[in-house]
Every structure is written in C-alpha cells, then in structure tokens.
PDB file of C-alpha atoms in Angstrom:
ATOM      1  CA  MET P   1     106.890  70.613  83.415  1.00 56.00           C
ATOM      2  CA  ASP P   2     105.833  73.746  81.535  1.00 74.00           C
ATOM      3  CA  ASP P   3     108.604  76.309  81.495  1.00 83.00           C
ATOM      4  CA  GLU P   4     107.766  79.802  80.382  1.00 81.00           C
ATOM      5  CA  PRO P   5     110.006  81.455  77.824  1.00 87.00           C
ATOM      6  CA  LEU P   6     112.771  83.613  79.241  1.00 88.00           C
ATOM      7  CA  SER P   7     111.436  86.629  77.346  1.00 89.00           C
ATOM      8  CA  ASP P   8     108.085  86.364  79.187  1.00 87.00           C
ATOM      9  CA  TRP P   9     109.832  86.183  82.540  1.00 82.00           C
ATOM     10  CA  ALA P  10     112.051  89.173  81.689  1.00 84.00           C
ATOM     11  CA  GLU P  11     109.009  91.179  80.604  1.00 86.00           C
ATOM     12  CA  ARG P  12     107.264  90.468  83.928  1.00 84.00           C
ATOM     13  CA  ARG P  13     110.400  91.413  85.880  1.00 82.00           C
ATOM     14  CA  ASP P  14     110.878  94.641  83.937  1.00 85.00           C
ATOM     15  CA  ALA P  15     107.265  95.651  84.556  1.00 85.00           C
ATOM     16  CA  LYS P  16     108.040  95.812  88.296  1.00 85.00           C
ATOM     17  CA  VAL P  17     111.135  98.005  87.934  1.00 88.00           C
ATOM     18  CA  GLY P  18     110.613 101.390  89.551  1.00 88.00           C
ATOM     19  CA  ARG P  19     108.140 100.180  92.181  1.00 90.00           C
ATOM     20  CA  LEU P  20     108.501 102.042  95.497  1.00 90.00           C
ATOM     21  CA  ARG P  21     108.093 100.869  99.083  1.00 89.00           C
ATOM     22  CA  ALA P  22     108.424 102.520 102.489  1.00 88.00           C
ATOM     23  CA  VAL P  23     110.446 100.749 105.183  1.00 86.00           C
ATOM     24  CA  PRO P  24     110.331 101.976 108.799  1.00 85.00           C
ATOM     25  CA  VAL P  25     113.653 103.010 110.301  1.00 83.00           C
ATOM     26  CA  ALA P  26     113.616 101.026 113.518  1.00 73.00           C
ATOM     27  CA  PRO P  27     115.987  98.696 115.312  1.00 71.00           C
ATOM     28  CA  GLY P  28     115.153  95.044 115.093  1.00 70.00           C
ATOM     29  CA  ASN P  29     115.056  92.167 112.662  1.00 68.00           C
ATOM     30  CA  GLY P  30     114.241  94.178 109.567  1.00 62.00           C
ATOM     31  CA  PRO P  31     111.181  95.695 107.915  1.00 59.00           C
ATOM     32  CA  ARG P  32     107.931  95.575 109.863  1.00 65.00           C
ATOM     33  CA  GLY P  33     104.358  96.417 109.001  1.00 71.00           C
ATOM     34  CA  VAL P  34     103.657 100.043 108.152  1.00 68.00           C
ATOM     35  CA  HIS P  35     101.063 100.336 110.908  1.00 74.00           C
ATOM     36  CA  VAL P  36     103.442  99.390 113.753  1.00 76.00           C
ATOM     37  CA  ASN P  37     104.895 102.843 114.412  1.00 80.00           C
ATOM     38  CA  PRO P  38     103.253 105.494 112.210  1.00 83.00           C
ATOM     39  CA  ASP P  39     105.418 108.331 113.595  1.00 85.00           C
ATOM     40  CA  ALA P  40     108.729 106.582 112.855  1.00 85.00           C
ATOM     41  CA  PRO P  41     110.759 107.860 109.903  1.00 89.00           C
ATOM     42  CA  ARG P  42     110.643 105.831 106.689  1.00 90.00           C
ATOM     43  CA  ILE P  43     113.198 105.051 104.018  1.00 90.00           C
ATOM     44  CA  ILE P  44     111.705 105.014 100.527  1.00 92.00           C
ATOM     45  CA  GLU P  45     113.236 102.243  98.421  1.00 92.00           C
ATOM     46  CA  ARG P  46     112.985 101.633  94.672  1.00 92.00           C
ATOM     47  CA  TRP P  47     113.070  98.186  93.019  1.00 90.00           C
ATOM     48  CA  THR P  48     115.768  97.973  90.311  1.00 88.00           C
ATOM     49  CA  GLY P  49     114.851  94.536  89.026  1.00 84.00           C
ATOM     50  CA  TYR P  50     117.490  92.901  91.204  1.00 85.00           C
ATOM     51  CA  SER P  51     117.418  94.651  94.587  1.00 90.00           C
ATOM     52  CA  TRP P  52     115.853  97.477  96.600  1.00 91.00           C
ATOM     53  CA  GLU P  53     117.879 100.731  96.483  1.00 93.00           C
ATOM     54  CA  PHE P  54     117.612 103.901  98.555  1.00 93.00           C
ATOM     55  CA  TYR P  55     115.349 106.404  96.815  1.00 93.00           C
ATOM     56  CA  GLY P  56     114.285 108.921  99.455  1.00 92.00           C
ATOM     57  CA  PHE P  57     113.374 109.640 103.057  1.00 93.00           C
ATOM     58  CA  ALA P  58     110.067 110.425 104.780  1.00 92.00           C
ATOM     59  CA  VAL P  59     109.588 111.789 108.281  1.00 92.00           C
ATOM     60  CA  SER P  60     106.401 109.805 109.018  1.00 88.00           C
ATOM     61  CA  LEU P  61     103.942 107.324 107.564  1.00 88.00           C
ATOM     62  CA  ASP P  62     101.701 110.128 106.262  1.00 89.00           C
ATOM     63  CA  GLU P  63     104.550 111.705 104.310  1.00 90.00           C
ATOM     64  CA  ALA P  64     105.597 108.284 102.970  1.00 90.00           C
ATOM     65  CA  LYS P  65     102.051 107.689 101.706  1.00 89.00           C
ATOM     66  CA  ARG P  66     102.105 111.050  99.931  1.00 90.00           C
ATOM     67  CA  LEU P  67     105.340 110.041  98.189  1.00 88.00           C
ATOM     68  CA  LEU P  68     104.161 106.523  97.291  1.00 88.00           C
ATOM     69  CA  TYR P  69     100.670 107.512  96.119  1.00 87.00           C
ATOM     70  CA  PRO P  70     100.974 111.038  94.677  1.00 83.00           C
ATOM     71  CA  GLY P  71      97.763 110.953  92.614  1.00 80.00           C
ATOM     72  CA  VAL P  72      95.459 110.087  95.495  1.00 74.00           C
ATOM     73  CA  ALA P  73      93.910 112.911  97.529  1.00 60.00           C
ATOM     74  CA  GLY P  74      94.943 112.818 101.153  1.00 52.00           C
ATOM     75  CA  GLY P  75      97.861 110.491 100.495  1.00 45.00           C
ATOM     76  CA  LEU P  76      95.870 107.329 101.135  1.00 49.00           C
ATOM     77  CA  GLU P  77      96.271 104.123  99.204  1.00 52.00           C
ATOM     78  CA  PRO P  78      94.203 103.692  96.048  1.00 50.00           C
ATOM     79  CA  SER P  79      90.799 102.269  96.910  1.00 47.00           C
ATOM     80  CA  GLY P  80      91.366  99.203  94.734  1.00 45.00           C
ATOM     81  CA  VAL P  81      94.295  98.106  96.877  1.00 48.00           C
ATOM     82  CA  LEU P  82      92.441  97.811 100.170  1.00 46.00           C
ATOM     83  CA  ALA P  83      88.900  97.153  98.924  1.00 47.00           C
ATOM     84  CA  PRO P  84      87.641  93.759 100.102  1.00 46.00           C
ATOM     85  CA  LYS P  85      86.616  91.318  97.418  1.00 45.00           C
ATOM     86  CA  LEU P  86      82.959  90.447  97.540  1.00 52.00           C
ATOM     87  CA  LEU P  87      81.806  86.917  96.966  1.00 53.00           C
ATOM     88  CA  GLY P  88      80.732  86.225  93.442  1.00 52.00           C
ATOM     89  CA  SER P  89      77.428  84.681  92.536  1.00 61.00           C
ATOM     90  CA  GLY P  90      77.099  80.950  92.278  1.00 63.00           C
ATOM     91  CA  LYS P  91      76.079  77.849  94.112  1.00 65.00           C
ATOM     92  CA  GLY P  92      78.818  76.089  95.980  1.00 66.00           C
ATOM     93  CA  ARG P  93      78.698  73.505  98.714  1.00 61.00           C
ATOM     94  CA  HIS P  94      80.251  76.042 101.067  1.00 63.00           C
ATOM     95  CA  ARG P  95      77.521  78.621 100.473  1.00 59.00           C
ATOM     96  CA  LYS P  96      74.192  78.654 102.188  1.00 55.00           C
ATOM     97  CA  PRO P  97      71.072  80.189 100.630  1.00 53.00           C
ATOM     98  CA  ARG P  98      70.291  83.659 101.941  1.00 54.00           C
ATOM     99  CA  PHE P  99      66.605  82.953 102.422  1.00 54.00           C
ATOM    100  CA  PRO P 100      65.023  79.616 103.226  1.00 53.00           C
ATOM    101  CA  GLN P 101      63.095  78.236 100.277  1.00 50.00           C
TER     102      GLN P 101
END
C-alpha cells in the first residue's frame, strides 16, 4: 500500500480552507440541491479544515451566487464549473466512426 506523506495530505487539506458553500434553510433531512427552492433563504458556510462554520446569510439563490462567485458578472457560476467535457480524439472500441469509410 502506498501511503502519502502527512505533509502532502495537510497541504491538500489547507488548500481547501476558506471554501464557501450555500445551504438552503429548509426543514427536512439536511442540505438539498441548490435548484430545489431558489427563493428559499440560504446560509453561507465556510470550510475551516475540520468543519463547516456559519459565515453569512443570503435571502435567495441569486444573492447566494453573488456572494459565492463575486468576480463573475451576473452572479453565475464560472463557466469552467458547468461546462461539459467534450470527448477527446482517439479510437476506442466504444466509439463509432463519424462517417462511414
């Protein structure tokens, strides 16, 4: 078994510190998808390296997006996050030629 050094693991963990997420305030079994109720208020949480802590409050999904993605016009997610990955070139058994030869 290949174990990574503890310093590498700690470096990866520390890189995620400060990450924010929006959790809908709704009764039920816990956090749900952001799309479920876009008008519901959101709690903004910050990752400390060990747990999620309260960081702020947003009235709706649109306001939460503006807080989570401040550099993006319109408050939408960065295009790289939701952009679909296109198939790469190559010949695999699962791929069919585009044009009959």
